[in-house]
XYZ file of C-alpha atoms in Angstrom:
612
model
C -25.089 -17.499 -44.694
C -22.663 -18.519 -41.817
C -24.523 -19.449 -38.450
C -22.697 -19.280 -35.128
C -21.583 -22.913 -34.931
C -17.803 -23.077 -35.110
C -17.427 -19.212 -35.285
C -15.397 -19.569 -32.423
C -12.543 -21.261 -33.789
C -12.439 -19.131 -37.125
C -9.177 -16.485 -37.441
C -9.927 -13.132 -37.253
C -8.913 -12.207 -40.772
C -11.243 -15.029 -42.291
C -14.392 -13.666 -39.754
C -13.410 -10.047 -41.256
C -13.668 -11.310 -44.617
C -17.044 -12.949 -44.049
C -18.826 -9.982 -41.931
C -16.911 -8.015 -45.252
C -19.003 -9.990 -47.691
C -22.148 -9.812 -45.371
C -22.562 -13.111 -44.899
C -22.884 -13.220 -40.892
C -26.235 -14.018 -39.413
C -25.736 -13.234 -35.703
C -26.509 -10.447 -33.719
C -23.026 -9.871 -32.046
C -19.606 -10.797 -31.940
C -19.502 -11.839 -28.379
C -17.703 -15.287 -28.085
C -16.416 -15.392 -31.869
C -12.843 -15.743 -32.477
C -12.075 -16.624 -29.046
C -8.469 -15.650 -27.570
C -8.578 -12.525 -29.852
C -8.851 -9.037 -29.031
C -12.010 -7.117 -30.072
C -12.522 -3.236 -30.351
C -14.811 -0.575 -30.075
C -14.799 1.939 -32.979
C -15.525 5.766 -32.857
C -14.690 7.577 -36.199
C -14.378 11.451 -35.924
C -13.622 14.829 -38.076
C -9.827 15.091 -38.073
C -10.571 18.565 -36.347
C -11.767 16.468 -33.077
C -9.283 13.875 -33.377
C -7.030 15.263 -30.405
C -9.317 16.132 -27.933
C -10.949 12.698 -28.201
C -7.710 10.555 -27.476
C -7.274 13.373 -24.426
C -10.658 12.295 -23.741
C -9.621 8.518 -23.667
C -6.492 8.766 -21.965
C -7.933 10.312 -19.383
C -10.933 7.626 -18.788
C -8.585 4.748 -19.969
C -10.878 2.426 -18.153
C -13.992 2.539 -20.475
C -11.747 4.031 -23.591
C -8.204 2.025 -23.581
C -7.236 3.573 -27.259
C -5.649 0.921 -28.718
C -4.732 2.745 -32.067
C -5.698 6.039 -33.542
C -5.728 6.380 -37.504
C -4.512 8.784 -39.849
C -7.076 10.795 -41.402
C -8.600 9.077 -44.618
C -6.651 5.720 -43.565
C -9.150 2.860 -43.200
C -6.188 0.237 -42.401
C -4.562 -0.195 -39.224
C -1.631 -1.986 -39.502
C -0.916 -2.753 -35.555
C -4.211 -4.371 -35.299
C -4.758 -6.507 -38.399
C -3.011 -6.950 -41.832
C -6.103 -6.803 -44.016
C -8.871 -4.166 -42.487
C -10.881 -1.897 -43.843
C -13.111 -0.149 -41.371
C -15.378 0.721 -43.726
C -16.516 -2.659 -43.912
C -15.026 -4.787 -41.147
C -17.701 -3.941 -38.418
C -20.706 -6.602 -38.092
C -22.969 -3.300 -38.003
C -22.324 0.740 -37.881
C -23.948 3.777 -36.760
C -24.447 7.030 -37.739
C -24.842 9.878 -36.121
C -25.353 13.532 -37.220
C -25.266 16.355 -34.882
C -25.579 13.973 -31.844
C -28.633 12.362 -32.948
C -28.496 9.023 -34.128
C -29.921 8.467 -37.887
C -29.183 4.822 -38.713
C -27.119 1.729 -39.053
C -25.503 0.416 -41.939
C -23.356 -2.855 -43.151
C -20.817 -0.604 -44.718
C -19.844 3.280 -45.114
C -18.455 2.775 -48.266
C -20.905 5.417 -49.134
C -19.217 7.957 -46.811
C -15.513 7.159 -48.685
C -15.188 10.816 -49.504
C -16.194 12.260 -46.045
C -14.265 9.517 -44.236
C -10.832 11.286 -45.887
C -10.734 13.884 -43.247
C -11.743 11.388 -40.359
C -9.935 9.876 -38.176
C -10.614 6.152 -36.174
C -10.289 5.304 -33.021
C -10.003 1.288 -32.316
C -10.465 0.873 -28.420
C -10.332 -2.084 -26.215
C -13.413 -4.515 -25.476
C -15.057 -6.731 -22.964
C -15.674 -9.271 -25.424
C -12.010 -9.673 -25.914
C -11.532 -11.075 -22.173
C -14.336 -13.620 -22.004
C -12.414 -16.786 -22.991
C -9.619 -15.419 -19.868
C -12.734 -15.497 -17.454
C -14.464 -18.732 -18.850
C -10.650 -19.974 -18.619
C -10.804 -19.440 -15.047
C -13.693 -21.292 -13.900
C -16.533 -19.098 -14.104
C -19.733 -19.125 -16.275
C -20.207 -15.885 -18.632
C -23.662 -16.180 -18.858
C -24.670 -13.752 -21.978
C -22.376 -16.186 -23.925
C -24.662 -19.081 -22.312
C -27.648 -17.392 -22.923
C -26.460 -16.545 -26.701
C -27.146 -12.948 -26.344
C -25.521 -9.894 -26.597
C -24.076 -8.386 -23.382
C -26.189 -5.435 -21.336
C -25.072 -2.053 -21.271
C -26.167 0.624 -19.415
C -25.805 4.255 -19.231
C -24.749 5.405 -15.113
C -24.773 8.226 -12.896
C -20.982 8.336 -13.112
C -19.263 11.452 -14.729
C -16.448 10.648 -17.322
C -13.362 13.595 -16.646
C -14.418 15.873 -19.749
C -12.035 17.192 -22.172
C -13.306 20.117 -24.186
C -16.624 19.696 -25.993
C -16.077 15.358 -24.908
C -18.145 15.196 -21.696
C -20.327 12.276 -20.812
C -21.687 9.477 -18.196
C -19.568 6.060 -17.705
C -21.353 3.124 -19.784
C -20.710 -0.542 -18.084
C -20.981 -3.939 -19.461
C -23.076 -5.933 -16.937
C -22.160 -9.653 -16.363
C -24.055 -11.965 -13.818
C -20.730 -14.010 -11.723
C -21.724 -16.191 -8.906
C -20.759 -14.933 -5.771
C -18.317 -18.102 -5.110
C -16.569 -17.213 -7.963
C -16.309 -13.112 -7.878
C -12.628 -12.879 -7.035
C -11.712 -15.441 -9.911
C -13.862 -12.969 -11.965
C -11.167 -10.087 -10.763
C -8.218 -11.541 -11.005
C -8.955 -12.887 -14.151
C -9.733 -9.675 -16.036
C -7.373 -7.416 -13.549
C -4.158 -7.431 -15.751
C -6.751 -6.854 -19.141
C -5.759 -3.430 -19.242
C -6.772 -3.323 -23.041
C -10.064 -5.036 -21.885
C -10.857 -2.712 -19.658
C -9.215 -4.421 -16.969
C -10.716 -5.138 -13.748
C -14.616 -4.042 -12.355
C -15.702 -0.915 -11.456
C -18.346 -2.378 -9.368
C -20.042 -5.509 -7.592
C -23.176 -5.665 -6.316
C -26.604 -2.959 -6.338
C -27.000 -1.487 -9.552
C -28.440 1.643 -7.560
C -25.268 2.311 -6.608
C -24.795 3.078 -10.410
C -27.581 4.782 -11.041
C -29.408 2.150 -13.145
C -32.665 1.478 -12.091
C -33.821 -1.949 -13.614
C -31.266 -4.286 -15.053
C -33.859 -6.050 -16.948
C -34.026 -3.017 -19.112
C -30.660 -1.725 -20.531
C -30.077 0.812 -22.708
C -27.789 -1.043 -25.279
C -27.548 -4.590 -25.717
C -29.940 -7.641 -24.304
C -31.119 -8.414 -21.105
C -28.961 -11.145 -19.412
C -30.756 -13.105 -16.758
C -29.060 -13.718 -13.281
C -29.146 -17.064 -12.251
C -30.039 -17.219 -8.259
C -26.556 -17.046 -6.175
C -25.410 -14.171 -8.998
C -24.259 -11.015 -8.538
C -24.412 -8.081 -10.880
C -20.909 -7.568 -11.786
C -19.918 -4.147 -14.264
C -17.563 -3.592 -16.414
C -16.264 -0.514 -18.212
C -17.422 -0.258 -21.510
C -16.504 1.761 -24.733
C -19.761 2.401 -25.684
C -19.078 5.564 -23.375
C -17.224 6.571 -26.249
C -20.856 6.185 -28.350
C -22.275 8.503 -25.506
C -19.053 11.028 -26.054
C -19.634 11.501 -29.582
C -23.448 11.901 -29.067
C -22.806 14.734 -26.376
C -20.074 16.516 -28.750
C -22.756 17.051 -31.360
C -20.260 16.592 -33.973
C -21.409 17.191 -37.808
C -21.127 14.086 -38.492
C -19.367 10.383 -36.791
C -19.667 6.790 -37.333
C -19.342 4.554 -34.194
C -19.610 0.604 -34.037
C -23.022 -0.641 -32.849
C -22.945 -1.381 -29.352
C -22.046 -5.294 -29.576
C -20.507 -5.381 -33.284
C -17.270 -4.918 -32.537
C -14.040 -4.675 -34.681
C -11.734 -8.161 -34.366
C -8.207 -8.006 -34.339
C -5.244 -10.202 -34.822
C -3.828 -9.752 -32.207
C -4.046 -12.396 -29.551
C -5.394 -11.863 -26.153
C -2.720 -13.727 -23.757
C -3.664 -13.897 -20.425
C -1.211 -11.446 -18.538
C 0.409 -12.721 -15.467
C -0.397 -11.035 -12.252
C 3.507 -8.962 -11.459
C 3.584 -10.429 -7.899
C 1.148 -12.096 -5.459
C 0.988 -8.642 -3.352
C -0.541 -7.564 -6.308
C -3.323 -10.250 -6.808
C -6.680 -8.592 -5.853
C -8.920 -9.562 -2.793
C -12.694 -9.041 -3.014
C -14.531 -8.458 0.493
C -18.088 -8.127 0.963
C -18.815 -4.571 2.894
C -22.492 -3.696 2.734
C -25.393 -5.949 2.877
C -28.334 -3.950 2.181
C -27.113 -2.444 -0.419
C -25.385 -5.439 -1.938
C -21.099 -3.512 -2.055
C -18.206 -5.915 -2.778
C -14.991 -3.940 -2.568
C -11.258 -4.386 -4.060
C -8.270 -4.281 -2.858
C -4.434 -5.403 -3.503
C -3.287 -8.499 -1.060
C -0.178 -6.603 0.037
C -2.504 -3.107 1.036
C -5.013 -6.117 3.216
C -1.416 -7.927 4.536
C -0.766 -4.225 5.482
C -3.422 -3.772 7.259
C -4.040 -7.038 8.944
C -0.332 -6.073 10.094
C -2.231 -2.755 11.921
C -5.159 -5.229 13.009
C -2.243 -7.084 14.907
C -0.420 -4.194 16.009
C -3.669 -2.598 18.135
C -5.138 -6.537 19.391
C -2.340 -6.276 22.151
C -4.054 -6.390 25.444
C -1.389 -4.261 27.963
C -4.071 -4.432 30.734
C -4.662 -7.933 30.779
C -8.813 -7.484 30.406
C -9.332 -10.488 28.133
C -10.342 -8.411 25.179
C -8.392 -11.214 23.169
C -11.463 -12.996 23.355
C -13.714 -10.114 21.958
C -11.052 -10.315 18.804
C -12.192 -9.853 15.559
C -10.031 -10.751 12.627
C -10.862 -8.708 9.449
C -13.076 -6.358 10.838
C -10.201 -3.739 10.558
C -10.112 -3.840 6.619
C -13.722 -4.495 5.726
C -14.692 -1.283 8.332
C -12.145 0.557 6.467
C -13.012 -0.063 3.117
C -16.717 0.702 3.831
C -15.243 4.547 4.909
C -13.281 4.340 1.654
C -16.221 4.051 -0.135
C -18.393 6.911 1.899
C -18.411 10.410 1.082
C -19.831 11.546 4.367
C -18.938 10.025 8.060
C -20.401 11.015 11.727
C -18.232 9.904 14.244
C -18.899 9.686 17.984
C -17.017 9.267 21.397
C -17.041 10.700 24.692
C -17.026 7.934 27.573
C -18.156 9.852 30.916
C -16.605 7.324 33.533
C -15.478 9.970 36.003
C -18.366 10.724 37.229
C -17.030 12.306 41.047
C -15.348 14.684 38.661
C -15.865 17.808 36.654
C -15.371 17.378 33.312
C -16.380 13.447 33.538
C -14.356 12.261 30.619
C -11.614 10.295 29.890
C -8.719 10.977 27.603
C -9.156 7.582 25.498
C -11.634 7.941 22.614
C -11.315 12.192 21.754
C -7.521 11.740 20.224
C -8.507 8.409 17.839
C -11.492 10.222 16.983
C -10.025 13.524 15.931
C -7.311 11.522 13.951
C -9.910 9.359 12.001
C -11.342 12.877 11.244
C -7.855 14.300 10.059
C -7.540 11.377 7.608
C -10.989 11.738 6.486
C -10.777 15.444 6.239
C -7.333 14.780 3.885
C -9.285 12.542 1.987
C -11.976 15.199 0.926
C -14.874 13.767 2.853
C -17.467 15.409 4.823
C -16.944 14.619 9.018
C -19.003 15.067 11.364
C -18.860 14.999 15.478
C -21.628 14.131 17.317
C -21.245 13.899 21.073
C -23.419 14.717 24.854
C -24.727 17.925 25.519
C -23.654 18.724 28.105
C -19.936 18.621 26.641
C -20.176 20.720 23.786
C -18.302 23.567 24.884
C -15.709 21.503 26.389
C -15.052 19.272 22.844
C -15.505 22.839 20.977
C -12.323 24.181 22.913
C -10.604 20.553 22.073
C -10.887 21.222 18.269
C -10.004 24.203 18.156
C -6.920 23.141 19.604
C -6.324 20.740 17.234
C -6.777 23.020 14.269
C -3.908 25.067 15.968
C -1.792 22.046 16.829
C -2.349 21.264 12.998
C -3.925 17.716 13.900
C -7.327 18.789 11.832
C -7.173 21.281 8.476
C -10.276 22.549 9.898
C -12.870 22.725 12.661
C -14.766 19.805 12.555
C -18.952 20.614 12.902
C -19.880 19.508 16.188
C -23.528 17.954 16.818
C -25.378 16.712 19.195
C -28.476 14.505 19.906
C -31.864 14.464 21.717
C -34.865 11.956 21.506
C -37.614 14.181 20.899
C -40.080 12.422 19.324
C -39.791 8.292 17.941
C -38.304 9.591 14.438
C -35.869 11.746 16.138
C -32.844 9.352 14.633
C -34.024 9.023 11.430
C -34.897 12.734 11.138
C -31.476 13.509 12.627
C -29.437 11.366 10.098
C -31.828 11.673 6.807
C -33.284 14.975 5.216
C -36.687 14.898 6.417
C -36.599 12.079 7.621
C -36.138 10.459 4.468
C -34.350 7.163 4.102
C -33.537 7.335 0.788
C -31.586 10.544 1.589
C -29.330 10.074 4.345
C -26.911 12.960 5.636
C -24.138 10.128 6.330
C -22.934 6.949 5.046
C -20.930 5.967 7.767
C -20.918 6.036 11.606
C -18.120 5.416 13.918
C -18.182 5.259 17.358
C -14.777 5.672 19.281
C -14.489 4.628 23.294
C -18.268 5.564 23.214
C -20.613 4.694 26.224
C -22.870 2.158 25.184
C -26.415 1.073 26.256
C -26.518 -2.152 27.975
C -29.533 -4.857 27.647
C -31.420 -2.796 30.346
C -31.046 0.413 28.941
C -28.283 1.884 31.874
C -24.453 2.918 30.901
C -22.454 1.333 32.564
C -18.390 2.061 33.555
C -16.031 -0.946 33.416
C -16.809 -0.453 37.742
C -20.443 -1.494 37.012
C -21.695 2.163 38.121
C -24.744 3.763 36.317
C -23.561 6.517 34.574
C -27.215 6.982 32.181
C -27.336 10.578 33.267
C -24.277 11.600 31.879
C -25.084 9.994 28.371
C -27.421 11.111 25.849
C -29.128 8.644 23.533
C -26.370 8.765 20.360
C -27.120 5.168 20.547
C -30.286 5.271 18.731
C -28.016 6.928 15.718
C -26.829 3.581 15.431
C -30.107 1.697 15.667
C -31.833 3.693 13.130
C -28.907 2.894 10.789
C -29.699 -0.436 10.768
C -32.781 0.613 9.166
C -31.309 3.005 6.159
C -29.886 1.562 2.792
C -26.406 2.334 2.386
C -25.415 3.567 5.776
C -22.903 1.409 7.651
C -21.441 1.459 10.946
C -18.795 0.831 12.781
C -17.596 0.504 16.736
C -14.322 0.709 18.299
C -13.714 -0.391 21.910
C -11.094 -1.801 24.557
C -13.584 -3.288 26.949
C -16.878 -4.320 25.372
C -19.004 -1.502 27.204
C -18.464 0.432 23.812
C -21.025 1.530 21.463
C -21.010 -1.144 18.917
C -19.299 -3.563 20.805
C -22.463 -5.717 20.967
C -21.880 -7.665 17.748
C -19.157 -9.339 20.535
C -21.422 -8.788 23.926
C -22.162 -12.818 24.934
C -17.929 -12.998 24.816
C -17.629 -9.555 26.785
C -20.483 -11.869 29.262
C -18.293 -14.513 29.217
C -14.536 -13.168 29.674
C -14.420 -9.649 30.355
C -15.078 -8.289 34.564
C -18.252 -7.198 34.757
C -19.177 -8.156 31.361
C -22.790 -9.234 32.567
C -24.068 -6.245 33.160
C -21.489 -3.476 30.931
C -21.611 -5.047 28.270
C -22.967 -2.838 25.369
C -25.972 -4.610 23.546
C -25.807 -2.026 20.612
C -24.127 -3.652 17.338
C -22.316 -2.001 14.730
C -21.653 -4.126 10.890
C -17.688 -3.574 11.838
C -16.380 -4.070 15.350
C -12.515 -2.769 15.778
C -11.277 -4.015 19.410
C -8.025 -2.641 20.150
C -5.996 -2.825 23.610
C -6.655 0.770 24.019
C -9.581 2.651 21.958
C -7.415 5.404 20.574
C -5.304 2.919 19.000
C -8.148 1.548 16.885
C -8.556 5.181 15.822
C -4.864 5.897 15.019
C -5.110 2.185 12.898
C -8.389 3.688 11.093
C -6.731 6.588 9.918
C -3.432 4.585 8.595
C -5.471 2.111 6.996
C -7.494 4.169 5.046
C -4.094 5.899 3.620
C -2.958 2.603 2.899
C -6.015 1.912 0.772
C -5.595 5.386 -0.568
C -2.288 4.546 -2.077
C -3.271 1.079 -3.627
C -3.953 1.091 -7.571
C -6.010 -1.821 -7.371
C -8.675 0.310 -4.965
C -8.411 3.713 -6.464
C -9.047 2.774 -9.451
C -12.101 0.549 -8.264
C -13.439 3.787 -5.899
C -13.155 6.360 -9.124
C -14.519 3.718 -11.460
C -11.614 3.366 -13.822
C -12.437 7.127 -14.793
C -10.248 10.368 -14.361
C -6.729 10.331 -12.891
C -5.281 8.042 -10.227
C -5.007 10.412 -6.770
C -1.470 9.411 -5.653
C -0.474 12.989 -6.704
C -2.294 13.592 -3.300
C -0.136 10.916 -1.806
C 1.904 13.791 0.581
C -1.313 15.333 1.916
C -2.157 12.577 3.399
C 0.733 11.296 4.785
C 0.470 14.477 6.511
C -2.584 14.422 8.261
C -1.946 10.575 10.122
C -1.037 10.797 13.882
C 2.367 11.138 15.305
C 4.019 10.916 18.257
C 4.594 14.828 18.503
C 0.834 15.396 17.313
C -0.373 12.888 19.892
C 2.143 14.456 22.738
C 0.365 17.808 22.184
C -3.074 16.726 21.822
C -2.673 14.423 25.418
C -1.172 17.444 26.891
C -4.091 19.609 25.624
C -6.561 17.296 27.263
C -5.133 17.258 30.306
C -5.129 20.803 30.906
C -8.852 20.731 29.940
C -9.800 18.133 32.835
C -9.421 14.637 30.905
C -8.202 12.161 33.000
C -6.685 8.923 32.366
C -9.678 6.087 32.258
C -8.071 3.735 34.706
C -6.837 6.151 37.116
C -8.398 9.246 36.761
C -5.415 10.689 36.944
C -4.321 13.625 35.275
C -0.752 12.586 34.041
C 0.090 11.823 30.503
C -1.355 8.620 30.617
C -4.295 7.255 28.509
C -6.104 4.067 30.289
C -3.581 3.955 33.608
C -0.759 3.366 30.584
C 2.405 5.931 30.495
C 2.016 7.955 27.604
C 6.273 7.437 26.815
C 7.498 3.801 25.958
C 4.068 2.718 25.432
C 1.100 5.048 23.874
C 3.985 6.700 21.644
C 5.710 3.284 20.835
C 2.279 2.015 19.432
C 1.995 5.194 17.310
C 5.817 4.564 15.915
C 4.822 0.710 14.976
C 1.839 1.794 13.445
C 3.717 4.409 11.070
């Protein structure tokens, strides 16, 4: 019997002729015949042959087909010179009307059945290994001299007739210094599956305890690791299990199929191209991807909005990256409550000012393009008045739709966490992402204060505590935008709003958000929201990380939302609207087309252009 010692080195048609002979005593063919690709085999009546390579083409990321037989033909000629599938495999499976009924060494004993069947040879994990160990970083299952772990998610596969099924991922401890390397490494490993589908909590996946998965061995983290998944083709083991068929043969999970051909590391096309990974969420664990030219984009917008036309000092509240890493956190939610209203007229009826309403309702345009739930929650007392604003903007054609409007009392201590969560429950909270737009903010004494240092408390309900309860629920992050540092959220920067802004000693908001956007003028942080999130939209690199390498890419949707980002028309209208409704400029208090004592012309619409 052969051992594993120097099975590394061995060609791929003399391994094929040992496992052939049975003379293999390992387990798995993970790190044998390194540099070579490996694949996953599914072997199916003729009669289903068709709707399964739909089925893979349309979840390429677990199922990259890398051949399809003829029926009856146990060769494949593209792959290796000298196959047979029939014996070729370390170990098989068989499965009869979806149910499993055991593993063989060979289905030589199936030659007459196998005539009208059809094979399916698709890409492998195993087959990018040596490109990941080439680039610095530890794969620990081969260290550990184990098979990989594999585990069934909550993720849908797109179904094609009677193929329907739940993504399968290969699981692979990287430390965290070394995740990116990890990406870019496997990125261009299209036939490998290519890049991850997801770093971080395994929750997020729907698998409960990584020490038990459902195919494969456990592989133990070492501390600084982070759970890293994969695609895998066993989904294609959990396809032919759901389609019930008669009768199919897959690989067992681990015994793959070794080719001839070799696995060259693929250059990355262009450096825009090269992946970034950025850490969003702590509690859950999220790492997100996303291409260096869509983060150059948007550092670009970061830029654009950091301007500081009324010479406040918010320079010095500047935070560089907070732009991307907010937006990639709303990439990732399904459902978002956004906030504003800042009540600094308070001689006047209505009290409000014009900044915060127009970024908010275009951060809710974007979202609403993007098929995510939005929410507004705002005072009170100003319900009617931001009820008449939407509608507005549904006829101006800002918003698809109405947004639901909300609003917030402190009735009891759990009003927050009854208000965001079902029940009360945090494990089921109504929305994974807050945003709060040119919203009042408490300050260390528990007053609102205007950038004039007056009290404005009894204008302001308590959305604040919205904010503080999210601290406390997994998986809900949020973010503030401001201009002056008496924001909500704006106290992640409050000892520099002390230290540099007028006032700042008292104003400044002592509420922190996980993402703090300052822009020269609030509504500009909204409009640069709402453009980043389309850039993100359009890059490759993150939709295919958001849909987990299954289904179709969504740049078909590419015009809709182009559509729903701000312009200078849309933004003319909306201003206009406001005024007539009593919204006066926040400097001023003036109602002119101005936003913040600024000229709406040559200045507000000039930001909007640069921003497009």
């Amino acid at each position: 019997m052969f051992l594993t010692g120097g099975l590394k080195s061995l060609l791929p048609h003399v391994l094929r002729k040992i496992i052939r002979c049975n003379r293999l005593s390992i387990s798995n063919t993970s790190g044998i015949a390194e540099g070579y690709k490996q694949a996953n085999v599914v072997i199916l009546h003729k009669s289903l042959a068709d709707d399964f390579e739909k089925f893979c083409h349309a979840n390429d990321g677990p199922l990259p087909l890398l051949y399809r037989s003829k029926p009856g033909d146990w060769k494949c000629p593209s792959l290796s010179s000298d196959s047979d599938i029939r014996t070729d495999c370390l170990q098989y499976t068989v499965y009869e009307h979806g149910a499993s009924t055991g593993s063989l060494k060979s289905l030589k004993e199936y030659c007459e059945q196998l005539k009208d069947m059809v094979t399916f040879y698709l890409g492998c994990s195993f087959s990018f290994e040596k490109a990941v160990q080439n680039a610095g970083v530890p794969v620990r299952n081969i260290e550990q001299k184990c098979n990989v772990s594999m585990y069934k998610t909550s993720v849908p596969c797109y179904s094609v007739s009677t193929f329907c099924c739940n993504l399968v991922v290969t699981m692979r401890p990287i430390p965290e210094s070394k995740l990116e390397a990890a990406v870019i490494a496997t990125s261009e490993l299209k036939e490998a599956h290519g890049a991850p589908i997801h770093m971080g909590d395994p929750g997020q996946l729907g698998i409960q305890d990584l020490s038990k998965p459902d195919y494969g061995d456990p592989v133990h983290l070492h501390p600084g690791d982070i759970p890293v998944f994969w695609a895998c083709g066993v989904t294609g083991v959990e396809a032919v299990i759901n389609c019930r068929a008669p009768l199919a043969f897959t690989h067992s999970p681990g015994c793959m199929f070794i080719t001839d051909l070799k696995n060259d590391n693929v250059t990355v096309k262009s450096s825009r191209e090269v992946p970034q990974v950025h850490c969003i969420s702590q509690d859950p664990l999220h790492y997100s991807i996303v291409s260096s030219e869509a983060a150059r984009k948007i550092k670009t917008l970061e830029t654009l909005i950091g301007i500081d036309p009324g010479d406040r000092g918010i320079i010095h509240l500047y935070r560089p990256g907070e732009l991307l890493k907010a937006c990639l956190s709303i990439s990732h939610a399904q459902s978002v409550l956004i906030t504003t209203g800042f009540p600094t007229h308070f001689t006047y009826e209505p009290p409000e000012e014009n900044d915060g309403p127009p970024g908010a309702l275009a951060i809710a345009a974007i979202l609403q393009a993007l098929e995510k739930e939005v929410a507004i929650v705002t005072d009170q007392r100003a319900i009617n008045l931001n009820k008449k604003i939407i509608e507005e903007a549904v006829q101006l054609g800002i918003l698809k739709r109405p947004v639901p409007l909300l609003s917030y009392q402190r009735d009891s201590a759990d009003s927050a966490l009854t208000f965001l969560c079902e029940s009360g429950n945090p494990g089921k909270p109504r929305f994974d992402h807050l945003i709060a737009i040119e919203r009042a903010g408490m300050a260390a004494d528990g007053n609102y204060y205007n950038a004039r240092k007056v009290n404005i408390k009894h204008l302001v309900d308590p959305i604040d505590e919205l904010f503080l309860a999210a601290q406390t629920i997994p998986g809900v992050t949020t973010t503030g935008v401001g201009d002056g540092g008496n924001e909500l959220g704006m106290g992640k920067v409050k000892d520099a709003v002390k230290k540099h802004i007028k006032n700042g000693d008292v104003i400044a908001c002592d509420v922190e958000a996980d993402f703090t956007i300052v822009a020269g003028v609030s509504n500009w942080g909204g409009y640069a929201i709402a453009c980043a999130l389309y850039i993100l939209s359009t890059c490759e690199i993150h939709d295919r990380y958001l849909r987990k390498a299954v289904g179709f890419p969504q740049l078909s949707k590419k015009m809709v939302w182009l559509s729903a980002l701000p312009s200078v028309t849309k933004e003319e209208k909306l201003l206009k609207a406001l005024v007539r409704h009593g919204f006066r400029s926040g400097k001023t208090a003036s109602l002119e087309m101005e936003v913040d004592g600024l000229p709406f012309y040559n200045t507000h619409s000039l930001v909007i252009e640069k921003l497009l």
